[in-house]
mmCIF file with all atom_site columns, C-alpha atoms in Angstrom:
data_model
loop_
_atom_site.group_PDB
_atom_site.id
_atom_site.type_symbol
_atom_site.label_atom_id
_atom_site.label_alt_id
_atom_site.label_comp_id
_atom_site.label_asym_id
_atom_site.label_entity_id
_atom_site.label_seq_id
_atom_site.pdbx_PDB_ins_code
_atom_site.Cartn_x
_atom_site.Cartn_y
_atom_site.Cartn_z
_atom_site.occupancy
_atom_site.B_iso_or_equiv
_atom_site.pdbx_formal_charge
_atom_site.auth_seq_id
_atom_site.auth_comp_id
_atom_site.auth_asym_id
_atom_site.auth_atom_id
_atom_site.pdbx_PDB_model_num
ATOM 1   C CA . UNK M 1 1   ? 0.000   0.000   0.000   1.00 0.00 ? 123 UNK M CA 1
ATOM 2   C CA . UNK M 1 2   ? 1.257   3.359   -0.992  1.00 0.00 ? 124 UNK M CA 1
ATOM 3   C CA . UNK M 1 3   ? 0.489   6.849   0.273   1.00 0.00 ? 125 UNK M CA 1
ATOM 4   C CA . UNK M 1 4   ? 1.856   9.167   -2.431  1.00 0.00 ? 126 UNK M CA 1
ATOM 5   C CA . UNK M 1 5   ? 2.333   8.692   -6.043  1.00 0.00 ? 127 UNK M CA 1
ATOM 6   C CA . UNK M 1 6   ? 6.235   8.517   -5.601  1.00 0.00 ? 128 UNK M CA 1
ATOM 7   C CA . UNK M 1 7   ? 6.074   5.689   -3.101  1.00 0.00 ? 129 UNK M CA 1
ATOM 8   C CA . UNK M 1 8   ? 3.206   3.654   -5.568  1.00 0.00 ? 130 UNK M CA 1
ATOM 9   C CA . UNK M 1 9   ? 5.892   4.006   -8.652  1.00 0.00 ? 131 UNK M CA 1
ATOM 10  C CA . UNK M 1 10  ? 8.801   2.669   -6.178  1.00 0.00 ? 132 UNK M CA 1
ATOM 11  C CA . UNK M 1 11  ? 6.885   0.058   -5.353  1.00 0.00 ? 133 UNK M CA 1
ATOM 12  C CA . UNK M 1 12  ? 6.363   -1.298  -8.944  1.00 0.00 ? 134 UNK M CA 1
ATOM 13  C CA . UNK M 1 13  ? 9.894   -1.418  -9.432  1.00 0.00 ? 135 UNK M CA 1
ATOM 14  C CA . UNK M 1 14  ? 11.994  -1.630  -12.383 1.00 0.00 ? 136 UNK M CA 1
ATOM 15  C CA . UNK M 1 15  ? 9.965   -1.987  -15.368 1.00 0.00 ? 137 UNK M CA 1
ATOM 16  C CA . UNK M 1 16  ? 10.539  -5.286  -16.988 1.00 0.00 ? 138 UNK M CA 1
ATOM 17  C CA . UNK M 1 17  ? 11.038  -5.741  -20.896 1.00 0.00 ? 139 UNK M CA 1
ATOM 18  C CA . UNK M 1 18  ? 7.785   -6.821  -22.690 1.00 0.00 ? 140 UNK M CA 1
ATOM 19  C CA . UNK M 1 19  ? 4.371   -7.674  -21.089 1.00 0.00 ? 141 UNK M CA 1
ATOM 20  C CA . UNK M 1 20  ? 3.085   -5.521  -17.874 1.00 0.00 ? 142 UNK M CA 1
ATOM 21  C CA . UNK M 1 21  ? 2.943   -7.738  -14.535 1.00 0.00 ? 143 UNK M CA 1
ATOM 22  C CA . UNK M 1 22  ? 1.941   -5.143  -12.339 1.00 0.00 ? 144 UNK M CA 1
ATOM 23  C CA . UNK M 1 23  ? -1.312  -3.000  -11.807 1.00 0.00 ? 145 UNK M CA 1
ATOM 24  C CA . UNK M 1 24  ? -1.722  0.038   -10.075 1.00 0.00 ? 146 UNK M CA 1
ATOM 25  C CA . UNK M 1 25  ? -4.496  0.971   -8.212  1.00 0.00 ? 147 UNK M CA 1
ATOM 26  C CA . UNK M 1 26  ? -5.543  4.216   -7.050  1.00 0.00 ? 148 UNK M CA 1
ATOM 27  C CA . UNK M 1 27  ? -8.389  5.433   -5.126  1.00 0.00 ? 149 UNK M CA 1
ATOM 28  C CA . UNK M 1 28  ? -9.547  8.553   -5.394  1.00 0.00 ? 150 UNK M CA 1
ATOM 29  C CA . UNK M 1 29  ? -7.126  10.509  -7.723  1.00 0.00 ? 151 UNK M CA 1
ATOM 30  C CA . UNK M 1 30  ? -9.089  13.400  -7.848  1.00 0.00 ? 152 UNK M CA 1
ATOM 31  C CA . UNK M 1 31  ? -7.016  14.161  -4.749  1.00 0.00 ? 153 UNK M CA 1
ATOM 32  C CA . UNK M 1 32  ? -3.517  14.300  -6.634  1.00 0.00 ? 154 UNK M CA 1
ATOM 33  C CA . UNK M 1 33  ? -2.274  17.401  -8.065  1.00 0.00 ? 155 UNK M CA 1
ATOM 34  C CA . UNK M 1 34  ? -1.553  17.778  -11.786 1.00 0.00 ? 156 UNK M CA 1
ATOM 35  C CA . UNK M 1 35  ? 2.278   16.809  -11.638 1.00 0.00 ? 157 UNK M CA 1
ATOM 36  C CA . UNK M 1 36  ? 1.411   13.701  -9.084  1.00 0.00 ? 158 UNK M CA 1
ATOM 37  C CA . UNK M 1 37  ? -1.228  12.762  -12.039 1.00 0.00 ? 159 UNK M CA 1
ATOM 38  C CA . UNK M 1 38  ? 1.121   12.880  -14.930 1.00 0.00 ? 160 UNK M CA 1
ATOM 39  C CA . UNK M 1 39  ? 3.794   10.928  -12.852 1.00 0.00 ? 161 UNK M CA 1
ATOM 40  C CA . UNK M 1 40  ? 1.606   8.352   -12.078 1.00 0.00 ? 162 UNK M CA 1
ATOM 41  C CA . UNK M 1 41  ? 0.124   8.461   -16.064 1.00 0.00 ? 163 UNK M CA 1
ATOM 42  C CA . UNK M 1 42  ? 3.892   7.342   -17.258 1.00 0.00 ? 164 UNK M CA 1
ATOM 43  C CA . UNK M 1 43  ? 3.646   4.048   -14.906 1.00 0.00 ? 165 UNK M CA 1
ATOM 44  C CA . UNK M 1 44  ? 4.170   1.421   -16.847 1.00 0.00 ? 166 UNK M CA 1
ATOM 45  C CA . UNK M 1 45  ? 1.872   -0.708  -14.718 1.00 0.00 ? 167 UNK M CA 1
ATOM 46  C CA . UNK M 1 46  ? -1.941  -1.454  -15.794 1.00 0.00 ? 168 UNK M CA 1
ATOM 47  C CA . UNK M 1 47  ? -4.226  1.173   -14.352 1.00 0.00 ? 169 UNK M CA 1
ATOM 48  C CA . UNK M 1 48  ? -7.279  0.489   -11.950 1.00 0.00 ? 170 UNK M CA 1
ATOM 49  C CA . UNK M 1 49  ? -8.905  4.167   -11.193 1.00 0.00 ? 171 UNK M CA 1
ATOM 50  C CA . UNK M 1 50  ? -11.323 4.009   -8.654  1.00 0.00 ? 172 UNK M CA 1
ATOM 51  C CA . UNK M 1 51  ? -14.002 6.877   -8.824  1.00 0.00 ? 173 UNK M CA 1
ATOM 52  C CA . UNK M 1 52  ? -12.084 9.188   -11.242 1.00 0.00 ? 174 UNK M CA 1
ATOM 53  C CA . UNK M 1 53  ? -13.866 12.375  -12.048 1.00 0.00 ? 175 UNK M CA 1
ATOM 54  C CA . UNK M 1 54  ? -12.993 14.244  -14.809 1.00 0.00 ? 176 UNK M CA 1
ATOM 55  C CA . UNK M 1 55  ? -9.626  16.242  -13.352 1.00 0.00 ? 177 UNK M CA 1
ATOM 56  C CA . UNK M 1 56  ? -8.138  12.661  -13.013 1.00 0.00 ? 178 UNK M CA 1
ATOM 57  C CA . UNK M 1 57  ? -9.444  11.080  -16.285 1.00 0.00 ? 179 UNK M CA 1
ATOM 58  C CA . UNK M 1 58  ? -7.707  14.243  -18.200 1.00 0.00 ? 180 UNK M CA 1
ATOM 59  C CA . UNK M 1 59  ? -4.257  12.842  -17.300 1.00 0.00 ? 181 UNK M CA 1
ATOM 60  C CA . UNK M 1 60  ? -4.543  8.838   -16.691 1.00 0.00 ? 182 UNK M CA 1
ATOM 61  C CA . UNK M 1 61  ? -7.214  7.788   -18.894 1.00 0.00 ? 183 UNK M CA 1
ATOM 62  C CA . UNK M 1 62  ? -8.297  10.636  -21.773 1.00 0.00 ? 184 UNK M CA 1
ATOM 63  C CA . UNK M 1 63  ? -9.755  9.014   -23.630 1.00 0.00 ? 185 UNK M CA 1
ATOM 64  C CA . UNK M 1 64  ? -13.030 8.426   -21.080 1.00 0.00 ? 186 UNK M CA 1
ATOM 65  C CA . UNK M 1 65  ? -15.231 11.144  -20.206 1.00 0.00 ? 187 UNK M CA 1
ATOM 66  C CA . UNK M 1 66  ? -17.629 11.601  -17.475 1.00 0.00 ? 188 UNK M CA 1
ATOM 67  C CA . UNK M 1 67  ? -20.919 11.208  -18.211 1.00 0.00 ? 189 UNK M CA 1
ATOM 68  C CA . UNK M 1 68  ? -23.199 11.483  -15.216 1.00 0.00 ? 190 UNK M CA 1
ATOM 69  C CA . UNK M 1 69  ? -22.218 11.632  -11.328 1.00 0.00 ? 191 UNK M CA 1
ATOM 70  C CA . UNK M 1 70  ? -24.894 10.650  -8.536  1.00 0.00 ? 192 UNK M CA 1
ATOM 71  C CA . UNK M 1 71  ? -24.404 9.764   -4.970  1.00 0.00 ? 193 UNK M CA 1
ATOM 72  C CA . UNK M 1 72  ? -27.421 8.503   -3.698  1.00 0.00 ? 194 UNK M CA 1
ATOM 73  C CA . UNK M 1 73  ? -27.952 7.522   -0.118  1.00 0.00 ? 195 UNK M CA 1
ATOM 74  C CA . UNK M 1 74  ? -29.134 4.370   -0.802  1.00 0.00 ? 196 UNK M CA 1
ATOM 75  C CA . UNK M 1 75  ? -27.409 1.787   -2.318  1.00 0.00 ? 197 UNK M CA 1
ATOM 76  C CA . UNK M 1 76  ? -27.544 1.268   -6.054  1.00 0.00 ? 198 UNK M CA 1
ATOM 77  C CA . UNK M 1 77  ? -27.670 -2.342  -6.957  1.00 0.00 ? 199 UNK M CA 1
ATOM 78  C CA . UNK M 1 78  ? -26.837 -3.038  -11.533 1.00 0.00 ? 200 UNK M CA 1
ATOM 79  C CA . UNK M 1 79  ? -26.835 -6.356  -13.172 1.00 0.00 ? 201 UNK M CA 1
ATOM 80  C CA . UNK M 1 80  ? -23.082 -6.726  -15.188 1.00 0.00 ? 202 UNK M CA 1
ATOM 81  C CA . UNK M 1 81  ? -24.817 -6.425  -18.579 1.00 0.00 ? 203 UNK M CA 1
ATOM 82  C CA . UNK M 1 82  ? -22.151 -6.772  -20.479 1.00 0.00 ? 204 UNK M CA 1
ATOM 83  C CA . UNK M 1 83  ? -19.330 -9.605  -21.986 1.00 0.00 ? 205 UNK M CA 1
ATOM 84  C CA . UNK M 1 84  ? -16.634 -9.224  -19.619 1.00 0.00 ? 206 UNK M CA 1
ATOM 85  C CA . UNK M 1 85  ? -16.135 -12.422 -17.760 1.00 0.00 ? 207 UNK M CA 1
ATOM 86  C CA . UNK M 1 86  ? -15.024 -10.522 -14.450 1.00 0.00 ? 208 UNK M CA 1
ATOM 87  C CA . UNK M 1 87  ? -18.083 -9.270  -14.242 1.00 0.00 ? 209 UNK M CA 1
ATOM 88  C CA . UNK M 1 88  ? -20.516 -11.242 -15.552 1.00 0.00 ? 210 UNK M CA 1
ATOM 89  C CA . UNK M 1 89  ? -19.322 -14.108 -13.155 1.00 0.00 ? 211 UNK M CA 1
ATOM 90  C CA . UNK M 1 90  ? -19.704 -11.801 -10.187 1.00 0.00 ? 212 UNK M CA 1
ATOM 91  C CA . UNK M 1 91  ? -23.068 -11.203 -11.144 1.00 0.00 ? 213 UNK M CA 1
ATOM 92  C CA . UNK M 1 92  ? -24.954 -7.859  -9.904  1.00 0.00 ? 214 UNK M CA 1
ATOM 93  C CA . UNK M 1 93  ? -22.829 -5.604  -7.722  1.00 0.00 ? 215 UNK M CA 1
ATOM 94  C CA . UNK M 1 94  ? -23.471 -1.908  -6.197  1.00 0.00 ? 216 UNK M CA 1
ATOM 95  C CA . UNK M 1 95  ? -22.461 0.923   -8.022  1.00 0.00 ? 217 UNK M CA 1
ATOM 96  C CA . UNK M 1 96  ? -23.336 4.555   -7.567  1.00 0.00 ? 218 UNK M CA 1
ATOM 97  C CA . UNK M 1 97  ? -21.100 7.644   -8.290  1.00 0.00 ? 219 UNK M CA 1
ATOM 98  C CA . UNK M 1 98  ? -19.871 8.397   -11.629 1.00 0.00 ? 220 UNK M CA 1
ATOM 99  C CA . UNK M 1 99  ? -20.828 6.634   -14.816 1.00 0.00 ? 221 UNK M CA 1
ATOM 100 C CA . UNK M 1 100 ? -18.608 7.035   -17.862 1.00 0.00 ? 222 UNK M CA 1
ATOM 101 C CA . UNK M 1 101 ? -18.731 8.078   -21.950 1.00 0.00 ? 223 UNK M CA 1
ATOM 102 C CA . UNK M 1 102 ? -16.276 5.268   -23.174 1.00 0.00 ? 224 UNK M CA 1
ATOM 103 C CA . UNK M 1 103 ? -13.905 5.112   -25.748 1.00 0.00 ? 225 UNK M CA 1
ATOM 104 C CA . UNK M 1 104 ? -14.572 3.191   -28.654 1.00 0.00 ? 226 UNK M CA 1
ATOM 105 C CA . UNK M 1 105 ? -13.822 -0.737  -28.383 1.00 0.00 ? 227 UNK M CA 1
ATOM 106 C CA . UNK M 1 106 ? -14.037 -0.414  -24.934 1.00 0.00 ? 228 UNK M CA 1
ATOM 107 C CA . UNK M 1 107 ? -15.991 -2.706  -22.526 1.00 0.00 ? 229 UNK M CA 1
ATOM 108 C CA . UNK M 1 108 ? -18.850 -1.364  -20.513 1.00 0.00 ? 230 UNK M CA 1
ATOM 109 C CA . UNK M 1 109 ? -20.914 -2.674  -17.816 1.00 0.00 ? 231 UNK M CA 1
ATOM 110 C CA . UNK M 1 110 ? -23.312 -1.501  -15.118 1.00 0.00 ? 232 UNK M CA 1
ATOM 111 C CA . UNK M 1 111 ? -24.925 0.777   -16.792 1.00 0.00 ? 233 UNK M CA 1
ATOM 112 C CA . UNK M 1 112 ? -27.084 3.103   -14.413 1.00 0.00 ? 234 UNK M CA 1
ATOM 113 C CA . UNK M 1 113 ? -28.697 6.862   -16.156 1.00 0.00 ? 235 UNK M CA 1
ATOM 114 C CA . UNK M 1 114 ? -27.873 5.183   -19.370 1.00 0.00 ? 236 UNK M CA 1
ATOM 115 C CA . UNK M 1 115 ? -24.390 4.833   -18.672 1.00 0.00 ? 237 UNK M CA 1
ATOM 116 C CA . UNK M 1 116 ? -21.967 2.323   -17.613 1.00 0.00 ? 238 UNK M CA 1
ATOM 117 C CA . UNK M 1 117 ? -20.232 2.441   -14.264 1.00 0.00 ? 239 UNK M CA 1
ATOM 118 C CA . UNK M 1 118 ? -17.366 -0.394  -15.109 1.00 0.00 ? 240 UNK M CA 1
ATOM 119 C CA . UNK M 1 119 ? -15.350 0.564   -18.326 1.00 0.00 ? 241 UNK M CA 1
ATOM 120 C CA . UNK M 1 120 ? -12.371 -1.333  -19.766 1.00 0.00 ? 242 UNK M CA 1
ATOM 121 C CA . UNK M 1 121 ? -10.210 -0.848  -22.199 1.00 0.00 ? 243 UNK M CA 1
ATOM 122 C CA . UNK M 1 122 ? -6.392  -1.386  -23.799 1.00 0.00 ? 244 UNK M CA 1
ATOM 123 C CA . UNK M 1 123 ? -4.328  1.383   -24.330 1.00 0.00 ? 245 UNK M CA 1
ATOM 124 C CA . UNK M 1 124 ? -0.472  1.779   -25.069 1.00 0.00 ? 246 UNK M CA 1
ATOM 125 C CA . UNK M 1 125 ? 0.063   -2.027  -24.107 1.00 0.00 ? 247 UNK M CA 1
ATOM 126 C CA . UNK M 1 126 ? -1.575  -1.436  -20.350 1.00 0.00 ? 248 UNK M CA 1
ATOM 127 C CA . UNK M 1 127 ? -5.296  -1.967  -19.809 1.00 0.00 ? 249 UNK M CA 1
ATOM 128 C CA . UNK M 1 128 ? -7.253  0.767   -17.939 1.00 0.00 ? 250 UNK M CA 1
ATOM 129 C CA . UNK M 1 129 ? -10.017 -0.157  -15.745 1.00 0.00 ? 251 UNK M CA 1
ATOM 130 C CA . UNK M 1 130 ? -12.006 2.593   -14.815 1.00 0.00 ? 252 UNK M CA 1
ATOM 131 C CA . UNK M 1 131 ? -14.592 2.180   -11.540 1.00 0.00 ? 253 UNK M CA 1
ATOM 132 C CA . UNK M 1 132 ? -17.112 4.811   -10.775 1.00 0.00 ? 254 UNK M CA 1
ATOM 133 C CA . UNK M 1 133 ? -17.387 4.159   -7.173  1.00 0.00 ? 255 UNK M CA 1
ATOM 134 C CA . UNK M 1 134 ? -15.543 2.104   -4.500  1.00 0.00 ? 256 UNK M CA 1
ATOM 135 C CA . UNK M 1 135 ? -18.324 0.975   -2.323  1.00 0.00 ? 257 UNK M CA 1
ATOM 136 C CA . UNK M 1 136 ? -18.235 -2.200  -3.524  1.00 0.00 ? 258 UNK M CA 1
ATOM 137 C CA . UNK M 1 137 ? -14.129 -2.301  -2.356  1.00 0.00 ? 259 UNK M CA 1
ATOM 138 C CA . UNK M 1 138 ? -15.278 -0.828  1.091   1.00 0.00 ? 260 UNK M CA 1
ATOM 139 C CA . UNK M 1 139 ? -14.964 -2.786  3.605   1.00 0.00 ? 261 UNK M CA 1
ATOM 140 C CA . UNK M 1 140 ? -19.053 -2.464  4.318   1.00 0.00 ? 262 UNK M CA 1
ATOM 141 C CA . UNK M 1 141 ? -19.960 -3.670  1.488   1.00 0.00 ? 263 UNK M CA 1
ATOM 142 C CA . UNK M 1 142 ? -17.213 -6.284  0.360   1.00 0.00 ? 264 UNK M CA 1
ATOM 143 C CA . UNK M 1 143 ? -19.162 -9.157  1.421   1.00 0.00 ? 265 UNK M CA 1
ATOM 144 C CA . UNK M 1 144 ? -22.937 -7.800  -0.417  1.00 0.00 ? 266 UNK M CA 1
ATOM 145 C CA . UNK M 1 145 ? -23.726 -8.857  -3.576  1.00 0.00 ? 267 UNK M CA 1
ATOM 146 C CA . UNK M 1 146 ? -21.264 -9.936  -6.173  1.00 0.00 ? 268 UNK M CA 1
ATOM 147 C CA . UNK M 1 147 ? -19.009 -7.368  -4.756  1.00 0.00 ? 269 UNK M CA 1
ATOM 148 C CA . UNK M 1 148 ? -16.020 -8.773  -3.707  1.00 0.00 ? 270 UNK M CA 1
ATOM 149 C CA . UNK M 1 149 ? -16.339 -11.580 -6.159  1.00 0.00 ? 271 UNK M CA 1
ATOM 150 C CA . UNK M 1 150 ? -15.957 -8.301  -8.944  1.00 0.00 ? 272 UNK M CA 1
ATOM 151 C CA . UNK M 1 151 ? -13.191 -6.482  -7.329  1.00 0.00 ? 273 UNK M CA 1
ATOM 152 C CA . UNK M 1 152 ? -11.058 -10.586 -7.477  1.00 0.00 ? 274 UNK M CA 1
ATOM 153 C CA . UNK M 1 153 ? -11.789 -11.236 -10.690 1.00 0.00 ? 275 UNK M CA 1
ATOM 154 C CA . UNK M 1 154 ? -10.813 -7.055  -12.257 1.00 0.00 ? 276 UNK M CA 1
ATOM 155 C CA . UNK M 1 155 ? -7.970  -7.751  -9.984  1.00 0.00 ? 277 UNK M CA 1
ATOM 156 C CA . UNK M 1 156 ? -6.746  -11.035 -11.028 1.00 0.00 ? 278 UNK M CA 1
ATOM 157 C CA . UNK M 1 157 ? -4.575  -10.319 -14.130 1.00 0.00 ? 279 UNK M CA 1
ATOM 158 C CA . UNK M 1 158 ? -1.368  -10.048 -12.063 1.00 0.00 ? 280 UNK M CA 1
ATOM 159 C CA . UNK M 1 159 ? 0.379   -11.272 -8.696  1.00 0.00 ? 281 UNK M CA 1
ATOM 160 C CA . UNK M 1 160 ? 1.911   -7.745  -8.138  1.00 0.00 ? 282 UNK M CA 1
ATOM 161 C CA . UNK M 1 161 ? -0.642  -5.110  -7.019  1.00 0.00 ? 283 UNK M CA 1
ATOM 162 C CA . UNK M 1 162 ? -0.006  -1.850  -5.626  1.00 0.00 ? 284 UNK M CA 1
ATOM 163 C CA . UNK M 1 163 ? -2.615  0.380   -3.660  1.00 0.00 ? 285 UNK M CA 1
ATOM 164 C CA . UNK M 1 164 ? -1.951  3.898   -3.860  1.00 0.00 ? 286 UNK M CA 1
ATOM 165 C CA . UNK M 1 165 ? -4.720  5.443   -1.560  1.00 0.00 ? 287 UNK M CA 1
ATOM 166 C CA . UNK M 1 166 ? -3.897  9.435   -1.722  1.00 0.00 ? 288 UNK M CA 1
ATOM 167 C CA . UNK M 1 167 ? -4.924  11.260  1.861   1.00 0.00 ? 289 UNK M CA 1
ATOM 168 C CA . UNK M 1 168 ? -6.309  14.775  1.458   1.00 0.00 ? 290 UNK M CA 1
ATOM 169 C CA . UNK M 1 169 ? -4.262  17.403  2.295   1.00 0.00 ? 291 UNK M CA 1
ATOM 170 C CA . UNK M 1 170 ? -4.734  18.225  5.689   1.00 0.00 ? 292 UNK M CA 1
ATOM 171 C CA . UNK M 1 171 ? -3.031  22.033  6.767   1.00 0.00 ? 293 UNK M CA 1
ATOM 172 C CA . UNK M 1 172 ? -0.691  21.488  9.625   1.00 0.00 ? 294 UNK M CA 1
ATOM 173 C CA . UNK M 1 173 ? -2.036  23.317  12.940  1.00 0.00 ? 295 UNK M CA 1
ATOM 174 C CA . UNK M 1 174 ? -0.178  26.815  13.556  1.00 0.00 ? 296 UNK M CA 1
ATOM 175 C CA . UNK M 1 175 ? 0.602   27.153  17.592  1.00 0.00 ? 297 UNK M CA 1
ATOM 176 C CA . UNK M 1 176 ? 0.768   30.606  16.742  1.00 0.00 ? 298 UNK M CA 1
ATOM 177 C CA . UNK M 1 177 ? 2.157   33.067  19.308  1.00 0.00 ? 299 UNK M CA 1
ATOM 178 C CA . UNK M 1 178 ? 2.123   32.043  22.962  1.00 0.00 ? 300 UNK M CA 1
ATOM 179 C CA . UNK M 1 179 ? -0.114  33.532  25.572  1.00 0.00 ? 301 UNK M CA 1
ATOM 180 C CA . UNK M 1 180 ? -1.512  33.170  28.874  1.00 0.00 ? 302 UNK M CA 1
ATOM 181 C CA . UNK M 1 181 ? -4.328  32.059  29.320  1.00 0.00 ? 303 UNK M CA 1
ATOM 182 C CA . UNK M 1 182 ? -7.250  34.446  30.672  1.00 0.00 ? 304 UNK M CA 1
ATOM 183 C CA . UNK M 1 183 ? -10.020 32.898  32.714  1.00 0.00 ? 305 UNK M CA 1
ATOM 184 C CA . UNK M 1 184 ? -12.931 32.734  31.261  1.00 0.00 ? 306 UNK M CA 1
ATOM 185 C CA . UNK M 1 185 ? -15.681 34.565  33.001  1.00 0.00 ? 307 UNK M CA 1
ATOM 186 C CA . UNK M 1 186 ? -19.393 34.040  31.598  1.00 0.00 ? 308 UNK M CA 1
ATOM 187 C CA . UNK M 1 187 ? -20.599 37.818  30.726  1.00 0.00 ? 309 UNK M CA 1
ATOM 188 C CA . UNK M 1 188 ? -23.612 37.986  33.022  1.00 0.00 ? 310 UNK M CA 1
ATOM 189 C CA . UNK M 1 189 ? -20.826 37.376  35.840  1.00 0.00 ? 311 UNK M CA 1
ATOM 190 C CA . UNK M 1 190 ? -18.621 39.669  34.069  1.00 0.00 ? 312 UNK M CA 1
ATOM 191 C CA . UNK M 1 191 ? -21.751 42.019  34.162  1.00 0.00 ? 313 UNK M CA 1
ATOM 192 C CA . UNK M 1 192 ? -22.472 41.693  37.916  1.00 0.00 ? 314 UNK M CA 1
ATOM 193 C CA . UNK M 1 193 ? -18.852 42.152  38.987  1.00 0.00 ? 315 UNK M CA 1
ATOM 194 C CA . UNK M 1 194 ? -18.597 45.410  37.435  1.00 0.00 ? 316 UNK M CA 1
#
């Protein structure tokens, strides 16, 4: 599991000669700046995006655009609908979030608001995998459905995975300039002192 973008490309390694044996995962991307995308677009590693919106997709997979995005408090539940083995052996999964406009020759599946949710496709000798919302992944929801049986079988292609989860930037507290404290007197008190 990685934490920045630098760390996930260290931990593919050395890029072997010929076929990719590694794919890298990220989760929420849209949290990576623009140099941390197009770092992580040179990988030479199979992508899996999970819940890309269209900041991310610009860099790592352009050819896919957004089509819809919808987070619903309930669950969404979608039947595969589609040819891919992965999912049509996991069978109906939840999806939500963002569905997709796919390039052509691409695989799509789950389609919800006339769009799919799963898309697939080869490009420059890696295969992208685009996912338009990670419940399914969570650990909540692994075991509902034909969820984690979906996440296995997208996942299965290679031994090496790595899991680059980007944190939002959190601003490191100031202490600012020391004081003492004052005692805190309510102000009808302060009022009735007076």
């Amino acid at each position: 599991r990685a934490y920045s973008p630098e760390s996930g490309i260290a931990a593919l390694g050395s890029p072997a000669p010929g076929r990719i044996r590694e794919t890298l995962v990220i989760t929420k991307p849209d949290l990576l700046t623009p140099g941390q995308l197009k770092l992580l677009s040179k990988a030479r590693a199979d992508l899996f995006l999970v819940t890309p919106g269209p900041g991310s997709l610009a860099t790592l997979a352009p050819q896919t655009l957004v089509a819809t995005y919808s987070m619903s408090p309930f669950r969404t539940l979608a039947d595969p609908g589609c040819s891919l083995p992965a999912a049509r052996l996991a069978g109906p999964a939840d999806i939500d979030g963002y569905t997709y406009q796919a390039p052509a020759g691409a695989v799509t599946c789950y389609r919800t608001r006339g769009h799919p949710s799963l898309v697939r496709y080869t490009a420059d000798g890696r295969t992208i995998t685009i996912l338009g919302n990670g419940i399914g992944l969570s650990n909540a929801y692994l075991d509902s459905q034909g969820n984690a049986a979906l996440a296995l079988n997208l996942l299965n292609s290679h031994r090496q995975i790595v899991w680059l989860t980007p944190e939002p930037k959190v601003a490191p507290a100031s202490p600012g300039p020391l004081r003492r404290a004052q005692p805190h007197v309510p102000p009808l008190l302060h009022a009735a002192a007076r």
